[in-house]
Amino acid sequence: MKTIVCILIQLLLLVPLISQINWFPVGAKWSYEYSAYGAYGLNTVEVIPEDTVVGTHTYKKLLSKIISVGQNNLIDTFEEYLYVFEENRVITGFDRYGGLFLYDFNRTTDDTLEYMSFGGWSPSPFVVDSIGTIEINGHSLAFQDIRFPDPFNQGEYSDIRVIEGIGSINSHLFHDRTILQPFDAPFYYFRCYEDNNLGLINLSYNQIDCDSIEGITTSIHESGKDKTSIFPNPATDFITIKTENQFITKIIVIDILGIPRKTMYTISKEVLKVDIHQLESGMYFIFGLDKSGAIRFKEKINKYGS
């Protein structure tokens, strides 16, 4: 009996910690690397000090900005408002297309998320594979690992992780904006989240600046994107990288969680061949570094098959 009482007390002590998670405080900001149909750039989403009534609920108002670099380095900017509502650990979004279920942190292992969608053709079902807590900047935050049918391989599964107060770290906050349809676009790679309580959470590989844009504000060579080609893409076993006058000494392949999956050292100048046959099917980023450690190119590749 004493043991049961102790467990109940511990559970009660955890309740206030969970309830203290503050979704969407004013000034909170998400940063995403963005690419779509040959363009690339930056998407930021920031909570502004203005609420909006939608139906019977008062929604937080978010300003979404996209800076897109297209052909011939032409820059376009797009702005729109997004709306979010949190109640009892369930998050709902609302944009010009209507309402959308986003997250439910009341769900536990093996629960199905019936309304989760990633736009376009979206596999289903989405199932909570595991739950737990993660320490970030001295804060203990709940997370869910969610699995869904792998769009590349029938019978296999992929997964995403969502963190309470932050959202998915594999996609956009409004996850229906990231299309899981193989090799399609747009794609949003989560970089950073920041608010006055949690501080800055930077999940970019090599701690890339949250607001950097390739060729504009990053250390990546401005013309590196134009001087690098990768083929075949998608690929099963090997990819070939052709560069122009760039001495690449190190190749790093990372997955969409920012985890390095393969590192290769080379002294090749123009043609590199990378073995990817041991990687699981999915999307990866490949970085080429010179002898000083500077990033000379970064590209997105798709691996399929075994």
mmCIF file of N, CA, C and O in Angstrom, residues 205 228-230 239-243 246-254 260-276 279 285-291 293-299 301:
data_model
loop_
_atom_site.group_PDB
_atom_site.id
_atom_site.type_symbol
_atom_site.label_atom_id
_atom_site.label_comp_id
_atom_site.label_asym_id
_atom_site.label_seq_id
_atom_site.Cartn_x
_atom_site.Cartn_y
_atom_site.Cartn_z
ATOM 1 N N TYR A 205 22.078 20.524 -38.518
ATOM 2 C CA TYR A 205 23.373 19.868 -38.575
ATOM 3 C C TYR A 205 24.458 20.943 -38.597
ATOM 4 O O TYR A 205 24.374 21.937 -39.305
ATOM 5 N N THR A 228 27.445 21.890 -58.690
ATOM 6 C CA THR A 228 27.402 20.528 -58.189
ATOM 7 C C THR A 228 26.209 19.805 -58.791
ATOM 8 O O THR A 228 25.110 20.351 -58.847
ATOM 9 N N SER A 229 26.420 18.575 -59.252
ATOM 10 C CA SER A 229 25.315 17.751 -59.733
ATOM 11 C C SER A 229 25.452 16.359 -59.141
ATOM 12 O O SER A 229 26.564 15.854 -58.943
ATOM 13 N N ILE A 230 24.315 15.765 -58.802
ATOM 14 C CA ILE A 230 24.279 14.431 -58.202
ATOM 15 C C ILE A 230 23.379 13.544 -59.044
ATOM 16 O O ILE A 230 22.248 13.924 -59.364
ATOM 17 N N ILE A 239 25.646 6.926 -55.569
ATOM 18 C CA ILE A 239 25.420 8.203 -56.228
ATOM 19 C C ILE A 239 26.764 8.748 -56.677
ATOM 20 O O ILE A 239 27.798 8.471 -56.061
ATOM 21 N N THR A 240 26.748 9.484 -57.759
ATOM 22 C CA THR A 240 27.950 10.127 -58.263
ATOM 23 C C THR A 240 27.789 11.634 -58.136
ATOM 24 O O THR A 240 26.747 12.189 -58.502
ATOM 25 N N ILE A 241 28.811 12.275 -57.608
ATOM 26 C CA ILE A 241 28.786 13.733 -57.420
ATOM 27 C C ILE A 241 29.830 14.341 -58.350
ATOM 28 O O ILE A 241 31.001 13.972 -58.317
ATOM 29 N N LYS A 242 29.383 15.277 -59.180
ATOM 30 C CA LYS A 242 30.308 15.984 -60.066
ATOM 31 C C LYS A 242 30.399 17.436 -59.610
ATOM 32 O O LYS A 242 29.390 18.107 -59.425
ATOM 33 N N THR A 243 31.620 17.899 -59.413
ATOM 34 C CA THR A 243 31.841 19.280 -59.009
ATOM 35 C C THR A 243 32.761 19.965 -60.018
ATOM 36 O O THR A 243 33.424 19.298 -60.823
ATOM 37 N N GLN A 246 36.258 22.254 -57.299
ATOM 38 C CA GLN A 246 36.073 22.287 -55.845
ATOM 39 C C GLN A 246 36.781 21.083 -55.233
ATOM 40 O O GLN A 246 36.425 19.943 -55.511
ATOM 41 N N PHE A 247 37.787 21.329 -54.404
ATOM 42 C CA PHE A 247 38.506 20.251 -53.736
ATOM 43 C C PHE A 247 37.709 19.818 -52.512
ATOM 44 O O PHE A 247 37.703 20.499 -51.492
ATOM 45 N N ILE A 248 37.031 18.689 -52.620
ATOM 46 C CA ILE A 248 36.227 18.163 -51.530
ATOM 47 C C ILE A 248 37.052 17.129 -50.780
ATOM 48 O O ILE A 248 37.584 16.189 -51.383
ATOM 49 N N THR A 249 37.173 17.288 -49.478
ATOM 50 C CA THR A 249 37.954 16.337 -48.671
ATOM 51 C C THR A 249 37.085 15.483 -47.754
ATOM 52 O O THR A 249 37.564 14.499 -47.198
ATOM 53 N N LYS A 250 35.825 15.862 -47.594
ATOM 54 C CA LYS A 250 34.968 15.120 -46.680
ATOM 55 C C LYS A 250 33.525 15.172 -47.158
ATOM 56 O O LYS A 250 33.027 16.234 -47.540
ATOM 57 N N ILE A 251 32.863 14.020 -47.142
ATOM 58 C CA ILE A 251 31.444 13.911 -47.491
ATOM 59 C C ILE A 251 30.694 13.420 -46.254
ATOM 60 O O ILE A 251 31.111 12.465 -45.601
ATOM 61 N N ILE A 252 29.595 14.089 -45.931
ATOM 62 C CA ILE A 252 28.765 13.670 -44.804
ATOM 63 C C ILE A 252 27.329 13.529 -45.293
ATOM 64 O O ILE A 252 26.788 14.438 -45.939
ATOM 65 N N VAL A 253 26.706 12.401 -45.002
ATOM 66 C CA VAL A 253 25.300 12.172 -45.316
ATOM 67 C C VAL A 253 24.529 12.148 -44.007
ATOM 68 O O VAL A 253 24.876 11.399 -43.084
ATOM 69 N N ILE A 254 23.487 12.980 -43.892
ATOM 70 C CA ILE A 254 22.684 13.021 -42.673
ATOM 71 C C ILE A 254 21.233 12.742 -43.010
ATOM 72 O O ILE A 254 20.784 12.971 -44.144
ATOM 73 N N PRO A 260 24.125 12.299 -38.509
ATOM 74 C CA PRO A 260 25.057 11.819 -39.534
ATOM 75 C C PRO A 260 24.954 10.308 -39.696
ATOM 76 O O PRO A 260 25.024 9.561 -38.729
ATOM 77 N N ARG A 261 24.776 9.856 -40.939
ATOM 78 C CA ARG A 261 24.631 8.424 -41.215
ATOM 79 C C ARG A 261 25.825 7.848 -41.965
ATOM 80 O O ARG A 261 26.012 6.637 -41.971
ATOM 81 N N LYS A 262 26.592 8.702 -42.619
ATOM 82 C CA LYS A 262 27.759 8.206 -43.341
ATOM 83 C C LYS A 262 28.768 9.343 -43.487
ATOM 84 O O LYS A 262 28.394 10.480 -43.804
ATOM 85 N N THR A 263 30.040 9.046 -43.239
ATOM 86 C CA THR A 263 31.119 10.012 -43.422
ATOM 87 C C THR A 263 32.189 9.380 -44.300
ATOM 88 O O THR A 263 32.578 8.224 -44.090
ATOM 89 N N MET A 264 32.649 10.121 -45.288
ATOM 90 C CA MET A 264 33.636 9.603 -46.222
ATOM 91 C C MET A 264 34.703 10.665 -46.473
ATOM 92 O O MET A 264 34.374 11.836 -46.682
ATOM 93 N N TYR A 265 35.972 10.273 -46.429
ATOM 94 C CA TYR A 265 37.072 11.184 -46.692
ATOM 95 C C TYR A 265 37.602 10.936 -48.103
ATOM 96 O O TYR A 265 37.685 9.789 -48.567
ATOM 97 N N THR A 266 37.948 12.008 -48.789
ATOM 98 C CA THR A 266 38.363 11.895 -50.178
ATOM 99 C C THR A 266 39.335 13.016 -50.519
ATOM 100 O O THR A 266 39.415 14.018 -49.812
ATOM 101 N N ILE A 267 40.066 12.847 -51.614
ATOM 102 C CA ILE A 267 40.919 13.927 -52.122
ATOM 103 C C ILE A 267 40.535 14.240 -53.565
ATOM 104 O O ILE A 267 41.265 14.892 -54.288
ATOM 105 N N SER A 268 39.369 13.771 -53.971
ATOM 106 C CA SER A 268 38.929 13.973 -55.348
ATOM 107 C C SER A 268 38.573 15.433 -55.595
ATOM 108 O O SER A 268 38.096 16.140 -54.709
ATOM 109 N N LYS A 269 38.784 15.855 -56.831
ATOM 110 C CA LYS A 269 38.511 17.238 -57.182
ATOM 111 C C LYS A 269 37.200 17.394 -57.939
ATOM 112 O O LYS A 269 36.470 18.363 -57.746
ATOM 113 N N GLU A 270 36.880 16.446 -58.833
ATOM 114 C CA GLU A 270 35.741 16.669 -59.715
ATOM 115 C C GLU A 270 34.667 15.604 -59.640
ATOM 116 O O GLU A 270 33.495 15.915 -59.803
ATOM 117 N N VAL A 271 35.032 14.333 -59.430
ATOM 118 C CA VAL A 271 34.041 13.257 -59.440
ATOM 119 C C VAL A 271 34.167 12.441 -58.164
ATOM 120 O O VAL A 271 35.258 11.961 -57.821
ATOM 121 N N LEU A 272 33.049 12.280 -57.455
ATOM 122 C CA LEU A 272 33.013 11.500 -56.219
ATOM 123 C C LEU A 272 31.925 10.442 -56.346
ATOM 124 O O LEU A 272 30.845 10.706 -56.864
ATOM 125 N N LYS A 273 32.206 9.246 -55.852
ATOM 126 C CA LYS A 273 31.224 8.179 -55.849
ATOM 127 C C LYS A 273 30.959 7.767 -54.410
ATOM 128 O O LYS A 273 31.904 7.465 -53.667
ATOM 129 N N VAL A 274 29.695 7.777 -54.008
ATOM 130 C CA VAL A 274 29.323 7.515 -52.619
ATOM 131 C C VAL A 274 28.421 6.293 -52.560
ATOM 132 O O VAL A 274 27.393 6.227 -53.260
ATOM 133 N N ASP A 275 28.794 5.341 -51.719
ATOM 134 C CA ASP A 275 28.012 4.117 -51.520
ATOM 135 C C ASP A 275 26.918 4.383 -50.488
ATOM 136 O O ASP A 275 27.206 4.714 -49.336
ATOM 137 N N ILE A 276 25.656 4.261 -50.892
ATOM 138 C CA ILE A 276 24.535 4.503 -49.969
ATOM 139 C C ILE A 276 23.664 3.257 -49.800
ATOM 140 O O ILE A 276 22.560 3.351 -49.259
ATOM 141 N N LEU A 279 21.970 2.460 -46.395
ATOM 142 C CA LEU A 279 21.006 3.397 -45.809
ATOM 143 C C LEU A 279 19.578 2.921 -46.055
ATOM 144 O O LEU A 279 19.281 2.305 -47.082
ATOM 145 N N PHE A 285 20.296 14.504 -46.605
ATOM 146 C CA PHE A 285 21.073 15.646 -47.064
ATOM 147 C C PHE A 285 22.526 15.212 -47.163
ATOM 148 O O PHE A 285 23.032 14.495 -46.296
ATOM 149 N N ILE A 286 23.205 15.655 -48.227
ATOM 150 C CA ILE A 286 24.612 15.317 -48.405
ATOM 151 C C ILE A 286 25.418 16.604 -48.442
ATOM 152 O O ILE A 286 25.091 17.551 -49.163
ATOM 153 N N PHE A 287 26.458 16.657 -47.608
ATOM 154 C CA PHE A 287 27.310 17.835 -47.479
ATOM 155 C C PHE A 287 28.707 17.509 -48.029
ATOM 156 O O PHE A 287 29.230 16.416 -47.792
ATOM 157 N N GLY A 288 29.310 18.472 -48.724
ATOM 158 C CA GLY A 288 30.689 18.365 -49.156
ATOM 159 C C GLY A 288 31.521 19.452 -48.490
ATOM 160 O O GLY A 288 31.167 20.635 -48.562
ATOM 161 N N LEU A 289 32.597 19.075 -47.795
ATOM 162 C CA LEU A 289 33.437 20.019 -47.070
ATOM 163 C C LEU A 289 34.836 20.047 -47.673
ATOM 164 O O LEU A 289 35.340 19.025 -48.149
ATOM 165 N N ASP A 290 35.468 21.220 -47.612
ATOM 166 C CA ASP A 290 36.849 21.317 -48.063
ATOM 167 C C ASP A 290 37.790 21.101 -46.878
ATOM 168 O O ASP A 290 37.356 20.842 -45.753
ATOM 169 N N LYS A 291 39.103 21.221 -47.112
ATOM 170 C CA LYS A 291 40.079 20.896 -46.073
ATOM 171 C C LYS A 291 40.029 21.844 -44.885
ATOM 172 O O LYS A 291 40.482 21.511 -43.794
ATOM 173 N N GLY A 293 37.203 22.778 -43.586
ATOM 174 C CA GLY A 293 35.961 22.477 -42.877
ATOM 175 C C GLY A 293 34.777 23.286 -43.361
ATOM 176 O O GLY A 293 33.664 23.117 -42.863
ATOM 177 N N ALA A 294 34.990 24.153 -44.349
ATOM 178 C CA ALA A 294 33.892 24.953 -44.894
ATOM 179 C C ALA A 294 32.998 24.072 -45.765
ATOM 180 O O ALA A 294 33.470 23.188 -46.490
ATOM 181 N N ILE A 295 31.695 24.311 -45.700
ATOM 182 C CA ILE A 295 30.736 23.563 -46.508
ATOM 183 C C ILE A 295 30.745 24.132 -47.927
ATOM 184 O O ILE A 295 30.414 25.286 -48.150
ATOM 185 N N ARG A 296 31.098 23.292 -48.901
ATOM 186 C CA ARG A 296 31.178 23.734 -50.293
ATOM 187 C C ARG A 296 29.883 23.475 -51.053
ATOM 188 O O ARG A 296 29.570 24.155 -52.021
ATOM 189 N N PHE A 297 29.151 22.449 -50.655
ATOM 190 C CA PHE A 297 27.845 22.224 -51.267
ATOM 191 C C PHE A 297 26.969 21.433 -50.310
ATOM 192 O O PHE A 297 27.447 20.767 -49.393
ATOM 193 N N LYS A 298 25.682 21.548 -50.516
ATOM 194 C CA LYS A 298 24.694 20.767 -49.771
ATOM 195 C C LYS A 298 23.563 20.446 -50.729
ATOM 196 O O LYS A 298 23.031 21.312 -51.406
ATOM 197 N N GLU A 299 23.208 19.168 -50.815
ATOM 198 C CA GLU A 299 22.151 18.754 -51.725
ATOM 199 C C GLU A 299 21.218 17.771 -51.016
ATOM 200 O O GLU A 299 21.605 17.131 -50.034
ATOM 201 N N ILE A 301 19.098 14.257 -51.362
ATOM 202 C CA ILE A 301 19.048 13.035 -52.157
ATOM 203 C C ILE A 301 17.951 12.127 -51.619
ATOM 204 O O ILE A 301 17.527 12.238 -50.463
#
